Tab-separated table of C-alpha atoms in Angstrom:
chain	number	residue	atom	x	y	z
A	189	MET	CA	70.632	113.032	90.332
A	190	ALA	CA	67.085	113.768	89.166
A	191	GLU	CA	68.518	115.201	85.653
A	192	GLU	CA	70.743	112.050	85.272
A	193	ILE	CA	68.095	109.321	85.728
A	194	GLY	CA	65.495	111.327	83.946
A	195	SER	CA	61.866	111.698	85.126
A	196	MET	CA	60.407	108.397	87.301
A	197	GLN	CA	57.036	109.038	86.264
A	198	LEU	CA	55.210	105.818	85.606
A	199	GLU	CA	52.798	105.335	82.489
A	200	PRO	CA	49.685	103.201	82.527
A	201	ILE	CA	49.976	100.196	80.172
A	202	GLY	CA	46.449	98.689	81.162
A	203	ILE	CA	43.836	97.801	83.444
A	204	ILE	CA	43.220	94.957	85.858
A	205	HIS	CA	39.914	93.234	86.318
A	206	THR	CA	39.134	91.616	89.325
A	207	PRO	CA	35.763	90.637	91.619
A	208	TYR	CA	37.145	92.878	94.221
A	209	GLU	CA	35.496	96.214	94.362
A	210	LYS	CA	36.578	97.303	97.957
A	211	ARG	CA	39.739	96.546	100.091
A	212	GLU	CA	37.473	94.263	102.279
A	213	ASP	CA	36.530	92.180	99.301
A	214	ILE	CA	40.073	90.883	98.879
A	215	PRO	CA	40.265	87.379	100.576
A	216	ARG	CA	43.034	86.955	103.301
A	217	GLN	CA	45.075	84.820	100.739
A	218	GLY	CA	43.937	86.470	97.501
A	219	ARG	CA	46.858	85.580	96.023
A	220	LEU	CA	46.199	81.892	96.506
A	221	SER	CA	42.475	81.829	95.710
A	222	ASP	CA	41.012	80.591	92.531
A	223	GLU	CA	39.065	83.609	91.109
A	224	ILE	CA	39.768	84.216	87.632
A	225	CYS	CA	41.101	87.983	86.837
A	226	GLU	CA	41.431	89.676	83.479
A	227	ILE	CA	44.337	91.901	82.562
A	228	ASP	CA	43.724	94.399	79.608
A	229	ILE	CA	46.851	95.782	78.076
A	230	PHE	CA	46.213	99.129	76.035
A	231	PRO	CA	46.296	98.708	72.366
A	232	LYS	CA	49.494	100.743	71.997
A	233	PHE	CA	51.440	97.986	74.190
A	234	ALA	CA	49.937	95.035	72.830
A	235	GLN	CA	53.197	94.009	70.677
A	236	GLY	CA	54.876	93.625	74.180
A	237	LEU	CA	52.700	90.479	74.831
A	238	LEU	CA	54.472	88.773	71.623
A	239	ASP	CA	55.064	84.962	73.021
A	240	ILE	CA	53.626	85.495	76.510
A	241	GLU	CA	51.344	82.369	76.054
A	242	GLN	CA	54.630	80.375	76.658
A	243	CYS	CA	54.721	81.649	79.832
A	244	THR	CA	52.781	79.684	82.693
A	245	HIS	CA	53.431	82.111	85.330
A	246	LEU	CA	53.655	85.815	85.190
A	247	ILE	CA	54.906	88.661	87.774
A	248	VAL	CA	52.247	91.493	87.637
A	249	ILE	CA	53.119	94.985	88.748
A	250	PHE	CA	50.371	97.635	89.444
A	251	TRP	CA	49.900	100.579	91.433
A	252	LEU	CA	48.241	101.033	94.836
A	253	HIS	CA	46.209	103.846	94.048
A	254	LEU	CA	44.456	103.944	97.567
A	255	ALA	CA	47.901	103.609	99.449
A	256	ASP	CA	49.269	106.092	101.951
A	257	ARG	CA	52.634	106.860	100.602
A	258	SER	CA	53.711	108.788	104.113
A	259	LEU	CA	53.394	105.644	106.285
A	260	LEU	CA	56.735	103.572	107.289
A	261	THR	CA	55.316	101.008	109.703
A	262	SER	CA	52.246	98.861	109.563
A	263	ARG	CA	50.335	96.219	111.624
A	264	PRO	CA	49.777	93.168	109.105
A	265	PRO	CA	46.035	91.731	109.515
A	266	HIS	CA	45.988	89.224	112.284
A	267	ASP	CA	49.345	90.444	113.618
A	268	LEU	CA	49.481	92.584	117.238
A	269	LYS	CA	52.672	94.348	116.220
A	270	LYS	CA	53.632	96.894	113.817
A	271	HIS	CA	56.459	96.196	111.333
A	272	GLY	CA	58.410	98.279	108.895
A	273	VAL	CA	56.797	98.470	105.697
A	274	PHE	CA	59.750	97.359	103.743
A	275	ALA	CA	59.081	94.024	106.070
A	276	THR	CA	55.555	93.797	105.114
A	277	ARG	CA	53.597	93.626	101.907
A	278	SER	CA	51.275	96.335	103.218
A	279	PRO	CA	49.979	98.469	100.175
A	280	SER	CA	51.148	101.612	102.087
A	281	ARG	CA	54.642	102.450	101.349
A	282	PRO	CA	56.630	105.298	99.790
A	283	ASN	CA	56.331	103.897	96.262
A	284	PRO	CA	52.991	101.985	96.221
A	285	LEU	CA	54.268	99.250	93.798
A	286	ALA	CA	52.422	95.844	94.153
A	287	LEU	CA	53.330	92.574	92.440
A	288	ASP	CA	51.395	89.385	91.999
A	289	ILE	CA	52.625	86.213	90.751
A	290	VAL	CA	49.679	84.646	88.624
A	291	GLU	CA	49.238	81.847	86.597
A	292	LEU	CA	48.166	82.696	82.992
A	293	LEU	CA	45.451	80.620	82.023
A	294	GLN	CA	44.412	82.492	78.468
A	295	VAL	CA	45.804	84.924	76.096
A	296	ASN	CA	43.115	86.655	73.880
A	297	GLY	CA	44.662	89.440	71.741
A	298	SER	CA	45.766	91.766	74.417
A	299	ARG	CA	43.351	90.410	77.132
A	300	LEU	CA	44.949	87.926	79.714
A	301	LYS	CA	42.921	85.608	81.973
A	302	VAL	CA	45.032	84.811	85.049
A	303	LYS	CA	44.714	83.482	88.529
A	304	GLY	CA	45.965	84.531	91.589
A	305	MET	CA	45.620	88.476	91.648
A	306	ASP	CA	44.713	90.104	94.709
A	307	ALA	CA	44.434	93.712	93.199
A	308	LEU	CA	41.231	96.011	93.570
A	309	ASP	CA	39.155	95.987	90.515
A	310	GLY	CA	40.371	98.843	88.089
A	311	SER	CA	43.849	98.969	89.353
A	312	ILE	CA	46.207	100.287	86.801
A	313	LEU	CA	48.917	97.583	85.282
A	314	LEU	CA	52.541	99.029	85.110
A	315	ASP	CA	54.638	96.054	83.881
A	316	ILE	CA	54.380	92.368	83.242
A	317	LYS	CA	57.423	89.874	83.485
A	318	PRO	CA	57.842	86.286	82.851
A	319	TYR	CA	58.208	84.278	86.268
A	320	SER	CA	61.417	82.108	85.871
A	321	ALA	CA	61.566	79.322	88.355
A	322	ASP	CA	65.377	79.250	88.099
A	323	ILE	CA	65.649	82.692	89.489
A	324	ASP	CA	62.370	83.617	91.217
A	325	SER	CA	61.690	80.455	93.078
A	326	ILE	CA	63.009	80.165	96.617
A	327	PRO	CA	61.049	77.735	98.507
A	328	GLN	CA	63.502	77.733	101.735
A	329	ALA	CA	62.848	81.362	102.313
A	330	ARG	CA	61.400	82.224	105.740
A	331	ILE	CA	60.015	85.230	107.453
A	332	ALA	CA	60.775	84.577	111.046
A	333	TRP	CA	57.867	86.963	112.706
A	334	GLN	CA	55.432	85.301	110.282
A	335	LYS	CA	53.488	82.554	111.637
A	336	ASP	CA	50.783	81.698	108.636
A	337	GLY	CA	52.513	83.102	105.656
A	338	GLY	CA	50.789	86.625	105.573
A	339	ALA	CA	52.825	89.257	105.527
B	90	MET	CA	41.715	108.775	85.403
B	91	ALA	CA	44.965	110.629	85.943
B	92	GLU	CA	42.960	112.847	88.532
B	93	GLU	CA	41.606	109.848	90.141
B	94	ILE	CA	44.733	107.899	90.839
B	95	GLY	CA	47.108	110.725	91.419
B	96	SER	CA	50.428	111.133	90.198
B	97	MET	CA	52.267	107.872	89.442
B	98	GLN	CA	55.562	109.710	90.159
B	99	LEU	CA	58.230	107.460	91.831
B	100	GLU	CA	60.546	108.692	94.814
B	101	PRO	CA	64.136	107.360	95.236
B	102	ILE	CA	64.335	105.661	98.636
B	103	GLY	CA	68.028	104.661	98.321
B	104	ILE	CA	70.973	103.520	96.380
B	105	ILE	CA	72.042	100.195	95.518
B	106	HIS	CA	76.090	99.584	95.400
B	107	THR	CA	76.926	96.657	93.076
B	108	PRO	CA	80.403	95.807	91.347
B	109	TYR	CA	78.865	96.308	88.151
B	110	GLU	CA	79.641	100.168	86.309
B	111	LYS	CA	78.476	98.861	82.936
B	112	ARG	CA	75.729	96.769	81.454
B	113	GLU	CA	78.568	94.448	80.146
B	114	ASP	CA	79.947	93.790	83.674
B	115	ILE	CA	76.604	92.143	84.725
B	116	PRO	CA	77.049	88.333	84.416
B	117	ARG	CA	74.563	86.561	82.438
B	118	GLN	CA	73.141	84.895	85.528
B	119	GLY	CA	73.905	87.961	88.049
B	120	ARG	CA	70.922	86.866	90.030
B	121	LEU	CA	72.696	83.518	90.776
B	122	SER	CA	75.985	85.421	91.355
B	123	ASP	CA	77.669	85.137	94.863
B	124	GLU	CA	78.878	88.774	94.673
B	125	ILE	CA	77.987	90.814	97.800
B	126	CYS	CA	76.075	94.180	97.085
B	127	GLU	CA	74.862	96.973	99.440
B	128	ILE	CA	71.600	98.842	99.521
B	129	ASP	CA	71.728	102.100	101.384
B	130	ILE	CA	68.288	103.300	102.478
B	131	PHE	CA	68.076	107.047	102.844
B	132	PRO	CA	67.665	108.048	106.427
B	133	LYS	CA	64.329	109.435	105.802
B	134	PHE	CA	62.790	106.173	104.914
B	135	ALA	CA	65.189	103.974	107.667
B	136	GLN	CA	62.082	103.282	109.811
B	137	GLY	CA	60.579	101.230	107.291
B	138	LEU	CA	63.115	98.576	107.938
B	139	LEU	CA	61.936	97.770	111.212
B	140	ASP	CA	61.982	93.607	111.509
B	141	ILE	CA	63.447	93.351	108.112
B	142	GLU	CA	66.385	91.329	109.670
B	143	GLN	CA	63.904	88.616	110.405
B	144	CYS	CA	63.428	88.078	106.272
B	145	THR	CA	65.930	85.434	104.806
B	146	HIS	CA	65.074	86.728	101.332
B	147	LEU	CA	63.847	89.949	99.810
B	148	ILE	CA	62.432	91.535	96.473
B	149	VAL	CA	64.148	94.545	95.411
B	150	ILE	CA	62.634	96.974	93.163
B	151	PHE	CA	64.618	99.275	91.477
B	152	TRP	CA	64.605	101.948	88.240
B	153	LEU	CA	66.315	100.943	85.147
B	154	HIS	CA	67.589	104.309	84.225
B	155	LEU	CA	69.470	103.475	80.961
B	156	ALA	CA	66.241	101.677	79.604
B	157	ASP	CA	64.547	102.376	76.300
B	158	ARG	CA	61.096	102.898	77.211
B	159	SER	CA	59.966	102.917	73.666
B	160	LEU	CA	60.872	99.380	72.827
B	161	LEU	CA	58.019	96.597	72.676
B	162	THR	CA	60.041	93.609	71.593
B	163	SER	CA	63.593	92.621	72.447
B	164	ARG	CA	65.891	89.609	71.679
B	165	PRO	CA	67.396	88.201	74.866
B	166	PRO	CA	70.980	87.323	75.041
B	167	HIS	CA	71.837	84.034	73.388
B	168	ASP	CA	68.394	83.944	71.908
B	169	LEU	CA	67.775	84.179	68.035
B	170	LYS	CA	64.347	85.463	68.168
B	171	LYS	CA	62.638	88.790	69.375
B	172	HIS	CA	60.080	88.271	71.963
B	173	GLY	CA	57.406	90.922	73.383
B	174	VAL	CA	59.259	93.009	76.253
B	175	PHE	CA	56.390	91.709	78.864
B	176	ALA	CA	57.695	87.950	77.916
B	177	THR	CA	61.145	88.831	78.665
B	178	ARG	CA	63.310	90.669	81.680
B	179	SER	CA	65.010	92.907	79.197
B	180	PRO	CA	65.231	96.284	81.107
B	181	SER	CA	63.776	98.109	78.092
B	182	ARG	CA	60.089	98.250	78.961
B	183	PRO	CA	57.519	101.286	78.950
B	184	ASN	CA	57.888	101.294	82.865
B	185	PRO	CA	61.623	100.471	83.389
B	186	LEU	CA	61.038	98.679	86.819
B	187	ALA	CA	63.244	95.626	87.707
B	188	LEU	CA	62.937	93.258	90.618
B	189	ASP	CA	65.627	91.007	92.027
B	190	ILE	CA	65.246	88.484	94.437
B	191	VAL	CA	67.823	88.678	96.899
B	192	GLU	CA	69.454	86.974	99.934
B	193	LEU	CA	69.618	89.164	103.030
B	194	LEU	CA	72.901	88.693	104.775
B	195	GLN	CA	73.366	91.381	107.036
B	196	VAL	CA	71.486	94.669	108.471
B	197	ASN	CA	73.742	97.668	109.559
B	198	GLY	CA	71.492	100.447	110.518
B	199	SER	CA	70.057	101.191	106.999
B	200	ARG	CA	72.528	99.530	105.106
B	201	LEU	CA	71.696	95.976	103.984
B	202	LYS	CA	74.493	93.553	102.694
B	203	VAL	CA	72.708	91.211	100.028
B	204	LYS	CA	73.728	88.519	97.410
B	205	GLY	CA	72.222	88.250	93.952
B	206	MET	CA	71.503	91.621	92.735
B	207	ASP	CA	72.233	92.266	88.980
B	208	ALA	CA	71.493	96.032	89.240
B	209	LEU	CA	74.477	98.582	87.917
B	210	ASP	CA	76.206	100.197	90.573
B	211	GLY	CA	74.284	103.646	91.618
B	212	SER	CA	70.709	102.241	90.596
B	213	ILE	CA	67.848	103.835	92.435
B	214	LEU	CA	66.223	101.716	94.907
B	215	LEU	CA	62.198	102.249	94.682
B	216	ASP	CA	60.881	99.329	97.162
B	217	ILE	CA	61.556	96.581	99.358
B	218	LYS	CA	59.360	93.656	100.185
B	219	PRO	CA	59.582	90.478	102.009
B	220	TYR	CA	59.873	87.442	100.121
B	221	SER	CA	57.427	84.865	101.221
B	222	ALA	CA	57.764	81.001	99.847
B	223	ASP	CA	54.113	80.724	100.478
B	224	ILE	CA	52.928	83.225	97.729
B	225	ASP	CA	56.204	83.629	95.775
B	226	SER	CA	57.779	80.397	95.014
B	227	ILE	CA	56.649	78.315	92.139
B	228	PRO	CA	59.183	75.603	91.208
B	229	GLN	CA	56.669	74.430	88.381
B	230	ALA	CA	56.720	77.504	86.584
B	231	ARG	CA	58.065	77.306	82.935
B	232	ILE	CA	58.904	79.567	79.921
B	233	ALA	CA	58.422	77.443	76.926
B	234	TRP	CA	61.015	79.284	74.668
B	235	GLN	CA	63.507	79.488	77.498
B	236	LYS	CA	66.058	76.977	77.050
B	237	ASP	CA	68.592	77.707	79.873
B	238	GLY	CA	66.621	79.647	82.470
B	239	GLY	CA	67.564	83.556	80.964
B	240	ALA	CA	64.578	85.514	80.187
């Protein structure tokens, strides 16, 4: 199988700059905070940003370099019970990929100003996709064990 | 930097079964189709599914094994113009990570029945996260160059 699909080795495409130096600095609902963060795309990949200013919101995928890849259950903050990592947004998971949905505020060359990141400063950028309300917005989605929106 | 962050090598955590054998089989809006697809998590990772049945919708991240990782611009179907790959949902991108937001219909052990996948049959599963309407649903998001919701 590995030969068929080739290597699943990721390549850094940029760096994410946020005010969060340590895990404890990230606010409980960092995704909903008003902090402005910056995403620097490496020059080699800058052409991939063509027309990105036409998107109001982006899906940003980055690498959780501090994650414990061996954990399969995790207790979210303010929860008394452990859940499977695939039922939580815990950074610890076998493939420590994170995604944030952010508001795009400004594009300066290959630097994007965004709102709504909860990444640590210096996180490695892996991918950016346009957020499409038609396919990505599901207001009626529910997580039964979740009382206050934190997963 | 590579030493600091460790290897960004992904590990397959399961296999996705869909009715789509070839790229041409995937309907234009596969994400919105009623086809039932199945996700098989490898036994080694099954514990990570604890409580997943409490989520109505999931974010499924998988590997686009047929992608061309060297492309930085792409012309979406039914579009006359090329856009940067980071402004499109094209499978071709430096890190060929795909995400689908799916409805969870049933959990049988480590097999999930879901609706809304547009993956090729046999795609490699990388991660599953609970979809949270509070942080992931942005009905007002817009993509200016997009006329019919396809990116």
